[in-house]
Amino acid sequence: MEEDNRVNEAFLAVFCLGLVLFSPLLLDIFDGPQHLDGAASTVPAFVFGVPLLYFYLFVSWAVLIALMALVSRRAGVASQRTASTIGPHGDNE
Amino acid sequence: MSGTVAHLPSWIIIAVALCYVSLLFAIAYYGDKRARAGRSLVANPTIYALSIAVYCTAWTFYGSVGRAVESGFGFLPIYLGPTLMFALGWLVLRKIIRISKLHRITSIADFISSRYGKSHLLGGLVTIIAVVGIMPYISLQLKAVATSFDYLVKYPDLTPPAVAAPAVVGDTALWVTGLMALFSILFGTRHIDATEHHQGMVAAIAFESVVKLVAFLAVGLFVTFGMFDGFGDLFGQALARPDISSLMTMESAGRDWMPLVLLAFLAVIGLPRQFQVTVVENTDEQHLNKAIWLFPLYLLLINLFVLPIALAGMLVLPTGAAGGPAVSPDTFVLALPMAAHQEEIAVLAFLGGLSAATGMVIVETIALSTMICNDLVMPILFKCAWLHLGERRDLSKLLLNIRRGAIVIILGIGYFYFRLIGESYALASIGLVAFAAAAQFAPAVLAGIYWKHATRRAALAGISLGFVIWTYTLLLPSFALSGWLPHSFVDHGPFGWELLMPYALFGLSGFDPVPHSLFWSLFANVGALVMVSLFDRQATIERIQATLFVEVFRQQRPNVAAGYLQETVQVGALRTLAERFLGRERTDEVFTEYAQQRRMLLDANMRADGDLVQFVERRLAGVIGAASARVMVASTFKGQGFGAEEIMQILDETSQVLEYSRQLEQKSHELERATAELKAVNARLTDLDRMKDDFLSTVTHELRTPLTSIRSFSEILHDSPDLDIGERQHFLTIIIRESERLTRLINQVLDLTKIETGRMKWQMTDVDLREVIDHAVTALHQLFDERRIALEVQLPELVPAIRGDRDQLIQLTINLLSNAQKFCPPDVGRVEVGLRIADHEVTVSVADNGPGIPLNEQEAIFEKFHQVRSGQTGNPMGSGLGLAICRGIVEHLGGRIWVRSRPGHGATFFFTVPFAKA
């Protein structure tokens, strides 16, 4: 149960991180140096030859998935332990 | 190869598509076969994650690019939402899966209805909303397949003129629809399975997910690295074009971003097909652990090239008159390889789109058909008393046929909807409309698993209100756009009321229709759910289901029969149950007693602990019996949710226990009986032992008396030679008489021993009792005369022969006669011998008019050495063996012997002997 709670917390943290990473506020930061020169439309900033926003979105997405994979490995251990105490399906003997 | 073929003949495309679909059938068939053999193909976390990727439909495959052309990164929230939901997968999805497995949930309608007190109304409502909301989405898939086929056939023409829709018979979409219906029926409704697993279907869906990912990646890689010089080149060229460079910013995606993330976040649990693959088809809860990251990874990969393909399409494909693309952005995925004359990649892309569409249609149809059957049609059929469904034993055939019918109808309607309305709408917007409908289920689901006090009426209100607003702000305007309603309805609101304009309800403007609708519908949905719940009261069954759902992880033993789920019933519910059987007053006493014992206060909303449950159960058992009490208490735990199966299981278990205890009881009865027998045997042995002692001492005593007298008289004779002859004669007479008595006694003892030990030699012949009696009477005649006792013999003329030993029978009669004369007073004594013939035996009676035999001795006189003492002297009057010998003889011959006597009025001895068998 203790282990379950730790996993819950970790996943919740990953979820919150995802919310922040994909929030329009943070996206704005990576949305190019807009309005610097008073241009009507924003000019996308580039990094490694790709738009910064494209780069940011997919990298942060990948990081999020990596974190989820990391936590779910721990979850697998925890749930296996729970499963062994519950037993399979509990069909009548 | 490229450029060598001028065009793609349609038969090649059809052949490829048919091969692909055949392969799907084969995979599904193999998957089902493996499942039946017990070697499941899909019991594998990777396949599970791939099957969840049915999320990516033709809308993803073709529509994402289209959406990217319109709004840049605006396609991405649809995939970030599910990623966030899967980040919560361990908390939310695992809980839903666990609950669904425990409660045998078959669909999202089933889930919601079960959570809110097994409400048929709610289940039906969810089903109707799902069908109405998803139907356009299914049409969309059919349209995508048809469009892509028609487009591919025109190769190498990239901008074919719009053609009129072909006749129904020649329509590609119709054939696709038919094949999908066939697939769904074959692999979705093959049999009724308790777990609702369709392993063949899941295997095929997982395969389709691989195909569409590979196809999309192939197109993306080819476009990026084949048509352009990598990402840098592609994005660089796009940057140089001011009209498309804004697609690489948040500009066109900005305002709708978060609403769409939320929409997809909710839809991924609310969409019937997602619920089907994620929850219902889940074979092992552990598989979720991998799907949690593998499914988002899949989404990431399939989205990686969306923006590059969109940009490339804008850069490469011919522009139309207005400066916009002449090729529909929804077909860029096909058009780009075609423009580069890569037929293989174009066909691969077509297959990818086909797999995305078929996968979605198949799963969605199966999920919807299950819902229609279980939550809409069956409850109605069961209410129709005239159908007598309740009496039908096997309903599975009926269920399957309803589902098959539902599949055909869904796909039929989907096809005609596509023919009617489909042409006017872009792919992406229809998809979002469906998402918005499915999202209406999410609040009820999420509240259902986390908030115990969400009530049935609240869920009904929330979902209906959300649906009404969805209809008003998305569905009706889409009808208006298709010309079924006046266009002014959208532009100026109904009857010109601008406040009610469907795309700017209550003045909320500036959003796209979908986020706008989502805001209002969710606002109403969640608002109603919360407000009604706060002011509503739950019925017992709702409370029970709510607790079972919310606290599913606290239930240590999911098996109901093994012991019911403790801690999941409220004190109030138990009390209500107790009142039904015990009455209010008695119930109050019981609960007060419990509370006082534990020194605690019982509140109706408190969870009842195991002790209280047992306490109540035992009290109930006192009234209705233990088994019924258990079922009743158990029924409180799950209410109606307590399926007949579980009750049967409990009954079965109890009856097993009952049977067991009955056997135990029987065994203990047997033991008791055996013990009693042993005791009796022991008592008899003790008796026998005592009798033997008695016998010995009596025999010794009886032998000694005559011996003593013989010896004393002999001594007198010996010591007194001068005795006169008269006296000498007298003494010798005594000696002789005593010797005779001694001999008789010894003979009797021997006889009796022989009879008792079975060593007597019986000479069985047919005997005439008259002759026996005559013989005995003659033998004793002298004796009777001497004592002047009258002897009367009255015998019938004819007596049937009996089977017996003649000598022993004479002995028996003599014994009785001599006994009789012995006890008769001289001179007035009178003995009567009689003989009666009954059905199958002869009864001989010997009556005297002696002193009679006291009642308490009438049985005992037949015992050995039981001597009737004469009333006056108290001296024994016989050896005490005569009657015992009589009894031995009679019983050996199969008769009975008894005496009837009234003291002072003589005694009559009877014995019977059965007839000789003819």
mmCIF file of N, CA, C and O in Angstrom, chain A residues 6 13 25 30 34 59 71 74-75 79 84-85 89:
data_model
loop_
_atom_site.group_PDB
_atom_site.id
_atom_site.type_symbol
_atom_site.label_atom_id
_atom_site.label_comp_id
_atom_site.label_asym_id
_atom_site.label_seq_id
_atom_site.Cartn_x
_atom_site.Cartn_y
_atom_site.Cartn_z
ATOM 1 N N ARG A 6 3.357 5.811 -3.131
ATOM 2 C CA ARG A 6 4.520 6.479 -3.716
ATOM 3 C C ARG A 6 4.372 6.547 -5.229
ATOM 4 O O ARG A 6 4.665 7.576 -5.846
ATOM 5 N N ALA A 13 2.800 13.679 -10.055
ATOM 6 C CA ALA A 13 3.823 14.683 -10.327
ATOM 7 C C ALA A 13 4.105 14.767 -11.829
ATOM 8 O O ALA A 13 4.217 15.857 -12.393
ATOM 9 N N LEU A 25 1.204 29.073 -21.425
ATOM 10 C CA LEU A 25 2.155 30.015 -20.836
ATOM 11 C C LEU A 25 3.582 29.644 -21.194
ATOM 12 O O LEU A 25 4.376 30.463 -21.666
ATOM 13 N N PHE A 30 8.567 29.498 -25.883
ATOM 14 C CA PHE A 30 9.296 28.863 -26.979
ATOM 15 C C PHE A 30 8.729 29.239 -28.347
ATOM 16 O O PHE A 30 9.095 28.672 -29.349
ATOM 17 N N GLN A 34 8.763 36.762 -30.575
ATOM 18 C CA GLN A 34 7.689 37.487 -31.229
ATOM 19 C C GLN A 34 7.639 38.960 -30.829
ATOM 20 O O GLN A 34 8.058 39.327 -29.741
ATOM 21 N N VAL A 59 10.389 17.195 -27.708
ATOM 22 C CA VAL A 59 11.370 16.786 -26.703
ATOM 23 C C VAL A 59 10.713 16.712 -25.331
ATOM 24 O O VAL A 59 10.896 15.736 -24.593
ATOM 25 N N VAL A 71 8.442 5.613 -14.037
ATOM 26 C CA VAL A 71 7.551 5.407 -12.886
ATOM 27 C C VAL A 71 6.768 4.103 -13.045
ATOM 28 O O VAL A 71 6.544 3.383 -12.069
ATOM 29 N N ARG A 74 8.399 1.091 -11.759
ATOM 30 C CA ARG A 74 8.228 0.957 -10.319
ATOM 31 C C ARG A 74 6.803 0.481 -10.005
ATOM 32 O O ARG A 74 6.585 -0.329 -9.111
ATOM 33 N N ALA A 75 5.849 1.012 -10.786
ATOM 34 C CA ALA A 75 4.459 0.618 -10.578
ATOM 35 C C ALA A 75 4.293 -0.877 -10.831
ATOM 36 O O ALA A 75 3.562 -1.557 -10.113
ATOM 37 N N SER A 79 2.593 -3.236 -8.295
ATOM 38 C CA SER A 79 1.317 -3.917 -8.564
ATOM 39 C C SER A 79 1.505 -5.419 -8.557
ATOM 40 O O SER A 79 0.586 -6.159 -8.232
ATOM 41 N N SER A 84 0.130 -10.354 -5.950
ATOM 42 C CA SER A 84 0.446 -11.625 -5.300
ATOM 43 C C SER A 84 -0.297 -11.773 -3.985
ATOM 44 O O SER A 84 -0.555 -12.882 -3.538
ATOM 45 N N THR A 85 -0.658 -10.629 -3.365
ATOM 46 C CA THR A 85 -1.424 -10.767 -2.128
ATOM 47 C C THR A 85 -2.907 -10.965 -2.415
ATOM 48 O O THR A 85 -3.615 -11.580 -1.648
ATOM 49 N N HIS A 89 -7.726 -13.158 -9.903
ATOM 50 C CA HIS A 89 -9.177 -13.114 -10.074
ATOM 51 C C HIS A 89 -10.015 -13.592 -8.912
ATOM 52 O O HIS A 89 -11.146 -13.196 -8.783
#
